[in-house]
GROMACS .gro file of C-alpha atoms in nm:
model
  398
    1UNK     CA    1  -1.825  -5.128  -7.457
    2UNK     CA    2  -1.855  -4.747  -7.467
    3UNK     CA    3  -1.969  -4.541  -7.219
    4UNK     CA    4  -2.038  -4.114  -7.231
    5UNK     CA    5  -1.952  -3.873  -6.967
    6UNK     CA    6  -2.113  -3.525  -6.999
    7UNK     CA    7  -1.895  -3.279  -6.836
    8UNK     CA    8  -1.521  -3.359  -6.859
    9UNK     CA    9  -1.375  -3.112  -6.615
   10UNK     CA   10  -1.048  -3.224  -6.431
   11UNK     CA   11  -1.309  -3.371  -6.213
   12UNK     CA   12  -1.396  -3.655  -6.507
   13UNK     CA   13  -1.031  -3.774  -6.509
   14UNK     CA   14  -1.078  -4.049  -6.251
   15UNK     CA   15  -1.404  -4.206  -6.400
   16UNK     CA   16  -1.246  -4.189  -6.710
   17UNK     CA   17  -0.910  -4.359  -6.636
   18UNK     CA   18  -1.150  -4.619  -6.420
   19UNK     CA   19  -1.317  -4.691  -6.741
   20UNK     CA   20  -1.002  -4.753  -6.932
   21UNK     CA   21  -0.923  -4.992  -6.631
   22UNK     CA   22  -1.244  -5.179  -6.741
   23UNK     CA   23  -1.182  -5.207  -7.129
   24UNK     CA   24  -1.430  -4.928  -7.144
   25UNK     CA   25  -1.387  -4.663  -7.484
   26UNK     CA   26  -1.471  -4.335  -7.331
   27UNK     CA   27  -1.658  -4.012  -7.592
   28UNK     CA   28  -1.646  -3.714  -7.309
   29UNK     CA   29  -1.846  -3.419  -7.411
   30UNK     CA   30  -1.762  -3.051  -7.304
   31UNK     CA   31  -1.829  -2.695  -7.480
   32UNK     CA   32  -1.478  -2.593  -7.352
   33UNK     CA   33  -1.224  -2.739  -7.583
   34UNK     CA   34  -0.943  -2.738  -7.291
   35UNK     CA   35  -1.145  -2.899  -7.099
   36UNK     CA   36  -0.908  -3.142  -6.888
   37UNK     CA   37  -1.077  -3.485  -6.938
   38UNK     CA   38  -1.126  -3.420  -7.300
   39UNK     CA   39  -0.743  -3.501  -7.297
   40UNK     CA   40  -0.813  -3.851  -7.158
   41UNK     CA   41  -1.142  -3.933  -7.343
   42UNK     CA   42  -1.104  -4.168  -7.671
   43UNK     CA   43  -1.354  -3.968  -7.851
   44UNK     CA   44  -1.339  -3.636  -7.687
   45UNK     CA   45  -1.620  -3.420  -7.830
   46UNK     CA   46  -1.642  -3.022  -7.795
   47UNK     CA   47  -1.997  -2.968  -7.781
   48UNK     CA   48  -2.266  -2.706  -7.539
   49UNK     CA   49  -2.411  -2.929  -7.289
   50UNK     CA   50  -2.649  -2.701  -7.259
   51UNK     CA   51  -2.756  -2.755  -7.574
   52UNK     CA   52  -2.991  -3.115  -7.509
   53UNK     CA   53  -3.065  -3.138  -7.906
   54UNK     CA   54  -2.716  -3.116  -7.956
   55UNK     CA   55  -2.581  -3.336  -7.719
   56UNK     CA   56  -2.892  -3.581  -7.805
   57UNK     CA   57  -2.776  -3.610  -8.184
   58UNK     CA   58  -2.380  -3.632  -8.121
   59UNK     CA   59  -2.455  -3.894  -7.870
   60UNK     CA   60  -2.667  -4.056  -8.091
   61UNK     CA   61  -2.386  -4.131  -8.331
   62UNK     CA   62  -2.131  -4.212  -8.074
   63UNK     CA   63  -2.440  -4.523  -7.949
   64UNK     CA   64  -2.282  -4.533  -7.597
   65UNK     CA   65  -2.389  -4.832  -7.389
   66UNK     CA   66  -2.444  -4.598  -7.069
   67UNK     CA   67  -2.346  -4.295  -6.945
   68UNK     CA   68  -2.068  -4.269  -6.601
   69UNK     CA   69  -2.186  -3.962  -6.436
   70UNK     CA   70  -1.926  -3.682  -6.294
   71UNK     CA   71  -1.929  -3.372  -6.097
   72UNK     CA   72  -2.173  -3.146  -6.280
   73UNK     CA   73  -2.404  -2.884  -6.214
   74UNK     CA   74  -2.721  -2.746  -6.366
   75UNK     CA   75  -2.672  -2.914  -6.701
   76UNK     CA   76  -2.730  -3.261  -6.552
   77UNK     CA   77  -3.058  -3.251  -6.684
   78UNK     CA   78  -2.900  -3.284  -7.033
   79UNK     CA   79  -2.775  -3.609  -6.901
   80UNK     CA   80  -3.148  -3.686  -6.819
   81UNK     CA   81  -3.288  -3.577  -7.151
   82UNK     CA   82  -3.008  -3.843  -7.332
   83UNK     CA   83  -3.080  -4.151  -7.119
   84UNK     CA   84  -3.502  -4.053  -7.195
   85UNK     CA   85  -3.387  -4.013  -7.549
   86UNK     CA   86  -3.172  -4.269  -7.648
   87UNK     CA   87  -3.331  -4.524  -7.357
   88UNK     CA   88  -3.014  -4.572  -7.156
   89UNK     CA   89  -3.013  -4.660  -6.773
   90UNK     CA   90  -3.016  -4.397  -6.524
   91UNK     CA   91  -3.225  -4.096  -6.435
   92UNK     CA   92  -3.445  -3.936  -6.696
   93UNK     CA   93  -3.516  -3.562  -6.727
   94UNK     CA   94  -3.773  -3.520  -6.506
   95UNK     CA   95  -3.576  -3.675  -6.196
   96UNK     CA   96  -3.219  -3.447  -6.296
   97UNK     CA   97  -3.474  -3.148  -6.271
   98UNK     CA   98  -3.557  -3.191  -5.949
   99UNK     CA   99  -3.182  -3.236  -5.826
  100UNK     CA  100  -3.113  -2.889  -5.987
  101UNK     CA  101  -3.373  -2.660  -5.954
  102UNK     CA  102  -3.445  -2.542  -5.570
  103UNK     CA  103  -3.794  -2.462  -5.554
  104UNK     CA  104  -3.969  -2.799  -5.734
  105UNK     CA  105  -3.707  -2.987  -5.548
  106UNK     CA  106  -3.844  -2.829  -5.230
  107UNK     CA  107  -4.219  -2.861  -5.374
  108UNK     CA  108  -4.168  -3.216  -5.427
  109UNK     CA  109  -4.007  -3.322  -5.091
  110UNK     CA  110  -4.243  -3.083  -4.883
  111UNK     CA  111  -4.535  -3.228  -5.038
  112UNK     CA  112  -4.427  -3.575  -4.900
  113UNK     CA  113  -4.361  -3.396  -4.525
  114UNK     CA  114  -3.978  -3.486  -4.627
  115UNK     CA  115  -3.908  -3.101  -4.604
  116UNK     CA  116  -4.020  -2.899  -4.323
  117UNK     CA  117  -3.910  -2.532  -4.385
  118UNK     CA  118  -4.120  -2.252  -4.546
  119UNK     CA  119  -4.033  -2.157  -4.915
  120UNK     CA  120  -4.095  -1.934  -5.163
  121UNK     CA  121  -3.977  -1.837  -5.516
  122UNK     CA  122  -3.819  -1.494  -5.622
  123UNK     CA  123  -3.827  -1.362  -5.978
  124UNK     CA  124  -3.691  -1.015  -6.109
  125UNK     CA  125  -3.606  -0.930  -5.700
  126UNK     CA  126  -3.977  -1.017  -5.652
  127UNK     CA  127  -4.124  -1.269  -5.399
  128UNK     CA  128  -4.362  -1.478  -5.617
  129UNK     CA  129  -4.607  -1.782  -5.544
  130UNK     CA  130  -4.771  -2.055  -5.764
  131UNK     CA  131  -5.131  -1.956  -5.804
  132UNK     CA  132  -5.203  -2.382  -5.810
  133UNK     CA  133  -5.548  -2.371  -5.950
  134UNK     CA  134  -5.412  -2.218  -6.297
  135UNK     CA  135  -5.015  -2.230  -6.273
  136UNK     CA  136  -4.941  -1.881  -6.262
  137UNK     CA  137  -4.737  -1.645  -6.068
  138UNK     CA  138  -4.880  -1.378  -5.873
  139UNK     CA  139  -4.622  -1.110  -5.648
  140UNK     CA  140  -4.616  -1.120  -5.291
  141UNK     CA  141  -4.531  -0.880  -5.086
  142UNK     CA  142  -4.344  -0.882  -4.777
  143UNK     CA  143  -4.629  -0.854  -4.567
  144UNK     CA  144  -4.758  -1.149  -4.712
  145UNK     CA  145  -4.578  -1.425  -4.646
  146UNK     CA  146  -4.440  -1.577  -4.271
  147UNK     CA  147  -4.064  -1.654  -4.275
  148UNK     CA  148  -3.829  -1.722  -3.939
  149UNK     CA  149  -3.510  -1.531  -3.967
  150UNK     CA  150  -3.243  -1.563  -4.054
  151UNK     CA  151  -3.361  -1.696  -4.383
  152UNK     CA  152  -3.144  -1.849  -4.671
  153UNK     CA  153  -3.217  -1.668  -5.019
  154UNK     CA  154  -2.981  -1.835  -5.292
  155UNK     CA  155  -3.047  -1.873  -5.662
  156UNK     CA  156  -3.288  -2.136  -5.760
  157UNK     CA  157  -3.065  -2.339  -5.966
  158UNK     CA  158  -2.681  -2.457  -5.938
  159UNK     CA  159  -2.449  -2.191  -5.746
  160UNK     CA  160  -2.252  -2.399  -5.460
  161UNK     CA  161  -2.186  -2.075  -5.251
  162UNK     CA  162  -2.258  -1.868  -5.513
  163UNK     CA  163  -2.472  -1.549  -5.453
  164UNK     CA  164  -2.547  -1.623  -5.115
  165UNK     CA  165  -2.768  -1.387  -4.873
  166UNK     CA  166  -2.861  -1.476  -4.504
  167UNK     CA  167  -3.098  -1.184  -4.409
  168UNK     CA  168  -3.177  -1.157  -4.039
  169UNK     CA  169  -3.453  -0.949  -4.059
  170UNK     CA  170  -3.707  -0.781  -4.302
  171UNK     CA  171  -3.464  -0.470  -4.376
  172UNK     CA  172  -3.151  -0.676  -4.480
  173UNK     CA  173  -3.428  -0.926  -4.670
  174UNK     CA  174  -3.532  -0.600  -4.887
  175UNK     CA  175  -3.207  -0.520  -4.964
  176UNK     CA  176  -3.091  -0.847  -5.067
  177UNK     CA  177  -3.376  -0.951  -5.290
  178UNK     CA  178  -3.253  -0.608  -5.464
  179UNK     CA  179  -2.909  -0.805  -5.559
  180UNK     CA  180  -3.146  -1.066  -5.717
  181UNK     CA  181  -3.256  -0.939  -6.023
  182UNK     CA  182  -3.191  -1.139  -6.348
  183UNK     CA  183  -3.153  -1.435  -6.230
  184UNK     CA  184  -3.466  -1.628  -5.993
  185UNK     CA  185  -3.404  -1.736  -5.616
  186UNK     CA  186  -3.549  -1.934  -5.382
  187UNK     CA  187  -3.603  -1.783  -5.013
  188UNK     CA  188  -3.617  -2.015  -4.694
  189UNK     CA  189  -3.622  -2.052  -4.371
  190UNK     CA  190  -3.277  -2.132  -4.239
  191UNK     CA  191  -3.226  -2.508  -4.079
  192UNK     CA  192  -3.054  -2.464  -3.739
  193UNK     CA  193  -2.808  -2.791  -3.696
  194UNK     CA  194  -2.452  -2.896  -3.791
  195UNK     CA  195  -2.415  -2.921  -4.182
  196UNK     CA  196  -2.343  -3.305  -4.352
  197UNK     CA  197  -2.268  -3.435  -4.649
  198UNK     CA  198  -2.341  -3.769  -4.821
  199UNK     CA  199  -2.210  -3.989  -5.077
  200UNK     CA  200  -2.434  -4.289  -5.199
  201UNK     CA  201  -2.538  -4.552  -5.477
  202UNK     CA  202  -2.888  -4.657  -5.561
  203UNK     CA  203  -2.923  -4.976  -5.826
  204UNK     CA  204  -3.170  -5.207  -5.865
  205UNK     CA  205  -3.142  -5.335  -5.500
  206UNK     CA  206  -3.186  -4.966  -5.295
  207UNK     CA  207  -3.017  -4.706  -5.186
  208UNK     CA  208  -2.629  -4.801  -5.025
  209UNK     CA  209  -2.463  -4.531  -4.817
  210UNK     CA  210  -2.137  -4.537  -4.895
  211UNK     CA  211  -1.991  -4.215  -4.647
  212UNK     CA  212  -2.144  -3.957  -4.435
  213UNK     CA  213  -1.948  -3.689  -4.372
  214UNK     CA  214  -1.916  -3.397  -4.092
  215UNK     CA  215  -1.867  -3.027  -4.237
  216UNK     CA  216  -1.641  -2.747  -4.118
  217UNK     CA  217  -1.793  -2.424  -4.276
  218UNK     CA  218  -1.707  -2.075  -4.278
  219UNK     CA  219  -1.907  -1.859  -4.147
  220UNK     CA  220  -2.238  -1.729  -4.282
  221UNK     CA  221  -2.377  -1.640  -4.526
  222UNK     CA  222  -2.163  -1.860  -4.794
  223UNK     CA  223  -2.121  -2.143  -4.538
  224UNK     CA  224  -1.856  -2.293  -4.796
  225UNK     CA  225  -1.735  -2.595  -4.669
  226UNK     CA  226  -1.317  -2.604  -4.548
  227UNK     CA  227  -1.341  -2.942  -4.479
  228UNK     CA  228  -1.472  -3.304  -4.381
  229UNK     CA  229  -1.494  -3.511  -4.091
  230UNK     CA  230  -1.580  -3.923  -4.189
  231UNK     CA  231  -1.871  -4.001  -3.995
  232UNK     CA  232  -1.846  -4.382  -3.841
  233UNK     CA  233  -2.169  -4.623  -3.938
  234UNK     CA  234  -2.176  -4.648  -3.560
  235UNK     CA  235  -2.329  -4.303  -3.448
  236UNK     CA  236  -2.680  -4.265  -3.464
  237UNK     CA  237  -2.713  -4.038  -3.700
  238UNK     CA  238  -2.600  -4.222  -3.925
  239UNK     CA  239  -2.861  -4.459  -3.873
  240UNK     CA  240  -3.107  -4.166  -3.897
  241UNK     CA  241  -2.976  -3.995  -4.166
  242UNK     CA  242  -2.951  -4.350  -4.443
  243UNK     CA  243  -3.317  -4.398  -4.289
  244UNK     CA  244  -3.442  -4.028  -4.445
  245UNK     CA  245  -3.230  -4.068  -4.743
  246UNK     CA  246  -3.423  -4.384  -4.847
  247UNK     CA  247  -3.720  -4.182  -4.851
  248UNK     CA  248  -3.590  -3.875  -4.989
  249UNK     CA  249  -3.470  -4.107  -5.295
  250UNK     CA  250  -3.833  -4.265  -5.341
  251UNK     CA  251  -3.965  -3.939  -5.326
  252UNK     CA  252  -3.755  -3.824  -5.586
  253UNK     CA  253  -3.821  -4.135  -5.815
  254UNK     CA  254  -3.444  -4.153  -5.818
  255UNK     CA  255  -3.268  -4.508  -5.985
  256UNK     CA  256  -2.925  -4.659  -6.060
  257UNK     CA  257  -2.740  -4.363  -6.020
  258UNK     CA  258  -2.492  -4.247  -5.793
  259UNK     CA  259  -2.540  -3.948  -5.549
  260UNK     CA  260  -2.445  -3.670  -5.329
  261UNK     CA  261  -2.653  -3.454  -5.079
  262UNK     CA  262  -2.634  -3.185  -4.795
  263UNK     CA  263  -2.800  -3.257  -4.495
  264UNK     CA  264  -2.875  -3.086  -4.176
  265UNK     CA  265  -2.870  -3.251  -3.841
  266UNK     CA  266  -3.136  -3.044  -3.647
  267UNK     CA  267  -3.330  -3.115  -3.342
  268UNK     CA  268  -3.618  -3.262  -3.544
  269UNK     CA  269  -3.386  -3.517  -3.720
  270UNK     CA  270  -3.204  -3.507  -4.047
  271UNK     CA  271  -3.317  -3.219  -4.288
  272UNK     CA  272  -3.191  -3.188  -4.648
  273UNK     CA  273  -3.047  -2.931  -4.800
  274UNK     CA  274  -2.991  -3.037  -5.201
  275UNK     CA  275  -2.931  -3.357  -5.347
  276UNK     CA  276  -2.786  -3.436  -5.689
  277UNK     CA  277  -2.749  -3.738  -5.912
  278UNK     CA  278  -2.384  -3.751  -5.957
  279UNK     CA  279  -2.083  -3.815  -5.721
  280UNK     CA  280  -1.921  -3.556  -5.505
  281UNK     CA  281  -1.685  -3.288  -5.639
  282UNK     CA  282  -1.356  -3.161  -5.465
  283UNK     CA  283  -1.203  -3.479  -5.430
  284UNK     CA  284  -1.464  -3.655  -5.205
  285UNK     CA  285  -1.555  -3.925  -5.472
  286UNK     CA  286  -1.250  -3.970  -5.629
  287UNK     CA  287  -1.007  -3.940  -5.326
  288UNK     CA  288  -1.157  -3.880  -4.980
  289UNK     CA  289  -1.432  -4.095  -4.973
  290UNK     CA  290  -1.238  -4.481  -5.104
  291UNK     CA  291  -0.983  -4.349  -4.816
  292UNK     CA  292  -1.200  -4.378  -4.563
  293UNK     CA  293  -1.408  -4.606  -4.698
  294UNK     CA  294  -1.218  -4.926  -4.926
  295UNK     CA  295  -1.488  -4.792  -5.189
  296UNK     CA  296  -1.418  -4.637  -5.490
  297UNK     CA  297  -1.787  -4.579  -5.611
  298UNK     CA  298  -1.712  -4.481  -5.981
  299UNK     CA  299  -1.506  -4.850  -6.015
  300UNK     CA  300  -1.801  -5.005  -5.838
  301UNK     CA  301  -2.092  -4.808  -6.067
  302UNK     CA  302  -1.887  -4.919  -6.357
  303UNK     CA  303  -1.889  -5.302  -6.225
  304UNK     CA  304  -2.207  -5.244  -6.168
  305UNK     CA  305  -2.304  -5.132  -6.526
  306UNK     CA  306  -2.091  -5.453  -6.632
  307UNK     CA  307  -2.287  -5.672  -6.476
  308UNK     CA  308  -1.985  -5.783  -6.235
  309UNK     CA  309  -2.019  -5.782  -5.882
  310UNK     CA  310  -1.997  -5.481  -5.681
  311UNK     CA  311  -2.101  -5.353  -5.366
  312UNK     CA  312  -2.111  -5.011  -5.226
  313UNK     CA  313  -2.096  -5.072  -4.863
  314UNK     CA  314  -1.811  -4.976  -4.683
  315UNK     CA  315  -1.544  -5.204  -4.609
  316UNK     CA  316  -1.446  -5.019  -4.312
  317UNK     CA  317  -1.485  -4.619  -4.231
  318UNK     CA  318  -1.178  -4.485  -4.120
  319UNK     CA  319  -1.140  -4.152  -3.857
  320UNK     CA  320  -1.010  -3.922  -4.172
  321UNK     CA  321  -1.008  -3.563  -4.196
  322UNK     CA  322  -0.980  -3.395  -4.573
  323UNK     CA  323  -0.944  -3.009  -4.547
  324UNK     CA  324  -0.780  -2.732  -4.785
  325UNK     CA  325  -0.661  -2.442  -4.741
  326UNK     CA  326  -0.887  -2.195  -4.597
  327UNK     CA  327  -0.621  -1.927  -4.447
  328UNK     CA  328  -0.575  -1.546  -4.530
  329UNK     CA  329  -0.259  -1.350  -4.497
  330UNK     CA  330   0.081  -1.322  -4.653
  331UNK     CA  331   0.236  -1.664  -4.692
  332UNK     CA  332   0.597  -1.664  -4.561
  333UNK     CA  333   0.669  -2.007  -4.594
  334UNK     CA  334   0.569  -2.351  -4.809
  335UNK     CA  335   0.646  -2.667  -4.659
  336UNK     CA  336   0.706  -2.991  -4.834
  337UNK     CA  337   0.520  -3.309  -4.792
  338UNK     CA  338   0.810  -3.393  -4.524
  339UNK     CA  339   0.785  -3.094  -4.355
  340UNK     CA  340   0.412  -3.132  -4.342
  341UNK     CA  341   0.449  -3.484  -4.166
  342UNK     CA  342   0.734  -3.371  -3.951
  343UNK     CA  343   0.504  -3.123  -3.784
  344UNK     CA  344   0.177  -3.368  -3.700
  345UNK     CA  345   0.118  -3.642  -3.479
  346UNK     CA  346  -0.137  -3.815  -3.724
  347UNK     CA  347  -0.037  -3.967  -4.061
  348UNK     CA  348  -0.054  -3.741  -4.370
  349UNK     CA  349  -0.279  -3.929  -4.609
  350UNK     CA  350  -0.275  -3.705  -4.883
  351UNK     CA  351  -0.129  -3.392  -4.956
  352UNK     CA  352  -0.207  -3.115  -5.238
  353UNK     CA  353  -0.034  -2.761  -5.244
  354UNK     CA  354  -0.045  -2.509  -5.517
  355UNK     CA  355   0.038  -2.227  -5.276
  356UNK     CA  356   0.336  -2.000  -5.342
  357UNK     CA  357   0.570  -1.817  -5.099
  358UNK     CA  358   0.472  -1.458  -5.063
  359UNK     CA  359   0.110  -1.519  -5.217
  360UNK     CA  360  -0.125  -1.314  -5.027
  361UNK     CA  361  -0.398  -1.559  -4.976
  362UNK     CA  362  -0.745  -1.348  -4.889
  363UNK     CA  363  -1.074  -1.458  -4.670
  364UNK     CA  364  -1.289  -1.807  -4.812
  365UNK     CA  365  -1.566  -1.678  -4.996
  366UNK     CA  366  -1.708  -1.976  -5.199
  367UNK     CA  367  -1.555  -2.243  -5.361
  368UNK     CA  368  -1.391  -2.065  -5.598
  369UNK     CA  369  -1.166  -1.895  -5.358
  370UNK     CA  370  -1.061  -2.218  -5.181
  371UNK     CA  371  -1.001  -2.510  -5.433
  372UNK     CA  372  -0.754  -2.414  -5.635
  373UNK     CA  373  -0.529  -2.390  -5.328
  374UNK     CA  374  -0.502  -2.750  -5.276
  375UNK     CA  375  -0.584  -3.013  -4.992
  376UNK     CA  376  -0.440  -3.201  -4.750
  377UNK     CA  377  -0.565  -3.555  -4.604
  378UNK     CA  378  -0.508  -3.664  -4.193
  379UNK     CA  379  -0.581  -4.010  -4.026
  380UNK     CA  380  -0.648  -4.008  -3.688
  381UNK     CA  381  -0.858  -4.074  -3.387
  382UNK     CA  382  -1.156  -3.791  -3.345
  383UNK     CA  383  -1.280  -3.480  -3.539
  384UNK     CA  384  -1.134  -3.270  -3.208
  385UNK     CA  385  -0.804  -3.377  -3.233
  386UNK     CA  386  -0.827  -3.393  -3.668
  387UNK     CA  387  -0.924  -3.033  -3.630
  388UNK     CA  388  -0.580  -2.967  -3.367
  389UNK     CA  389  -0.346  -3.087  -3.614
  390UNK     CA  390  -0.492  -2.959  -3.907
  391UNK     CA  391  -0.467  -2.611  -3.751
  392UNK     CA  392  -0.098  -2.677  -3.659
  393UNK     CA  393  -0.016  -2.794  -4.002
  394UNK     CA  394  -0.207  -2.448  -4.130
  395UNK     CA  395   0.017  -2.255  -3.883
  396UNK     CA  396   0.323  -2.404  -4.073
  397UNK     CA  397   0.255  -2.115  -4.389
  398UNK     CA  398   0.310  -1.807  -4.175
   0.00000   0.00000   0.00000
C-alpha cells in the first residue's frame, strides 16, 4: 500500500519510519526541498502545499491509498481538499477549515453553546462584524462592541505564539490592533483557568482520548508552553474534559482522524482554545505521549487504516514530565546525559540538548525561541515534585 503525508518537516520522520514498519511506500510532499522527511519518503515530492491544484494533480498520479497526517499548520486544509478530491478517508475541506481559521472555528462552536467567550474579527487593524443577513463586513468601532479585559487578539489563522497581544484595557487594545495590519485577527475575551493540552483519535467507533496533558507557560502575552505535566484518567477533569471533547468533535463534523487541542480548565468547566486534525508537534505524539501512555497513535492510526486491530486507549498513564529548555543567561556549563541523572532523584526518560557552552540563551518568546534547544523527559510521582527536579536539572547550565 501507499500512503501520502503533506508536510514532511523533521516532525514527519516518525510516521514515516512507522509506515515503513508496516510495508507501507511513503510519497511525502513539501515546497522546501531540504525538507527533513523528504530524506526518508520513497517518493519524496517538492511541491507548494499551498498550492491545493497542485498538490491535487501530483497526488493524483502518486494514487495513495490514504493519507498519515503530521504536524502541520494552516495548509491542512490542502490535506482536506485531496481526501474531497481524490475520495480518500479522513477530513474533507470544510472540516480542516474550521481547525485553522479562528473566527469560523469560534462561530461554529459558539453557535452550539460549546464556546462561551465574546469574539470578533479584525481586518486591516479594524474591528469588523458579519452583517448575517447579506454576508458582509461592516467596521466597528471601539465603542461598539463589549469585551472583558484582558482580551486575547492573535491572528486568525495558524501562528502558535506568534503575534500575540493581551491588551488590558481599551488604550493598550488601540495600540495593538495598530500592529495588526496586513494580516486579519481575531479578538477575545481571555479564558481565566490553567491551560491543557490533548492528544486523541476519532474512527468509526468515537472519539478515544489518548493523553491529557497539564501546561507550564510563560508568562503572558505569548503563553508558549515550557512544558507538560501527564494528566492521570483518574482526576476529574479528565472525565470532564473527554466529555466536552466528544461534543466539540460532533460539532465540528470531525472523522477518522487523529487530533490535538488546547483547552482551558475554568470555573465553568473545560473551555477550548483551538483544535486541529493532526497529532501534536514538539515531540508529544511521537515521544512524550507513547511514554506515558504504551500508545504510539501514528502506529495505531496506521493499524487502523490497515484494517488490523488497534486501540487508542491508554495502556497505563504514567506521572511524566517533558520540558525544554526555557532558561536565559550565559551558559557556563553542559552536562551529559550522566551528569543530568547524577543530579535528580527521578529517572531521566529522555534527554535532548543542542545547547553550547558559553551560548547566551535569551527570554522564551514563542516556540521558535525554545525548540531548537532541546528537551528533556522525567518520571516521577507529582507535577510539584516533576517541576523541583526539573528546576534543579535547569540549575545544572549556570
Amino acid at each position: 500500500m501507499k500512503a501520502a503525508i503533506i508536510g514532511a518537516s523533521g516532525e514527519a520522520i516518525h510516521t514515516i519510519k512507522k509506515a515503513h514498519e508496516y510495508g507501507i511506500e511513503i510519497a511525502a510532499l513539501d515546497g522546501n526541498p531540504e525538507a527533513e522527511g523528504l530524506k526518508y519518503a520513497d517518493y519524496p515530492l517538492v511541491v507548494d502545499i499551498s498550492d491545493e491544484e497542485s498538490t491535487i494533480e501530483a497526488l493524483r498520479k502518486e494514487k495513495p491509498d490514504f493519507i498519515l497526517t503530521v504536524p502541520i499548520g494552516r495548509y491542512l486544509t490542502t490535506i482536506g481538499a485531496v481526501n474531497d478530491v481524490l475520495g480518500l478517508p479522513g477530513i474533507g475541506r470544510q472540516e480542516a477549515e474550521l481547525c485553522t481559521d479562528k473566527w469560523k472555528f469560534h462561530q461554529r462552536l459558539s453557535s452550539r453553546g460549546l464556546r462561551d467567550c465574546r469574539c470578533y474579527l479584525v481586518e486591516e487593524g479594524k474591528l469588523v462584524e458579519e452583517e448575517k443577513s447579506t454576508g458582509q463586513d461592516f467596521e466597528m468601532n471601539l465603542n461598539q462592541i463589549q469585551i472583558s479585559f484582558p482580551a486575547i487578539l492573535k491572528p486568525r489563522y495558524g501562528s502558535g505564539s506568534r503575534g500575540l497581544f493581551m491588551p488590558n484595557n481599551a488604550k493598550e487594545l488601540k495600540e495593538a490592533l495598530l500592529k495588526t495590519e496586513g494580516e486579519p485577527y481575531v479578538l477575545e475575551e481571555c479564558a481565566a483557568g490553567e491551560e491543557y493540552g490533548v492528544d486523541g483519535a476519532v474512527t468509526k467507533e468515537g472519539f478515544t482520548m489518548v493523553l491529557l496533558r497539564k501546561k507550564e507557560n510563560t508568562p503572558p502575552p505569548a503563553r508558549q508552553a515550557v512544558g507538560y505535566y501527564s494528566v492521570p484518567p483518574t482526576d476529574a477533569f479528565w472525565q470532564q474534559a473527554e466529555a466536552y471533547m466528544q461534543q466539540v468533535i460532533a460539532c465540528l463534523n470531525l472523522k477518522e482522524c487523529l487530533l490535538h487541542a488546547d483547552l482551558i480548565r475554568g470555573q465553568k468547566g473545560p473551555f477550548i482554545i483551538e483544535l486541529s486534525a493532526r497529532p501534536s508537534g514538539h515531540n508529544l505524539h511521537n515521544l512524550f505521549t507513547p511514554l506515558c501512555t504504551g500508545v504510539d497513535m501514528a502506529e495505531e492510526y496506521i493499524r487502523y487504516r490497515l484494517g488490523r486491530a488497534y486501540s487508542f486507549v491508554p495502556k497505563r498513564t504514567k506521572s511524566m514530565l517533558i520540558h525544554y529548555f526555557d532558561m536565559q543567561g550565559k551558559v557556563k556549563n553542559v552536562p551529559d546525559v550522566k551528569q543530568a541523572e547524577a543530579a535528580l532523584d527521578v529517572r531521566l526518560a529522555a534527554w535532548n540538548c543542542h545547547i553550547k557552552e558559553g551560548e547566551e540563551l535569551v527570554p522564551v518568546s514563542d516556540g521558535h525561541s525554545v525548540m531548537g534547544r532541546g528537551y528533556f523527559v522525567l518520571e516521577g510521582t507529582g507535577d510539584v515534585f516533576l517541576h523541583g527536579q526539573a528546576e534543579k536539572l535547569k540549575r545544572l547550565f549556570f
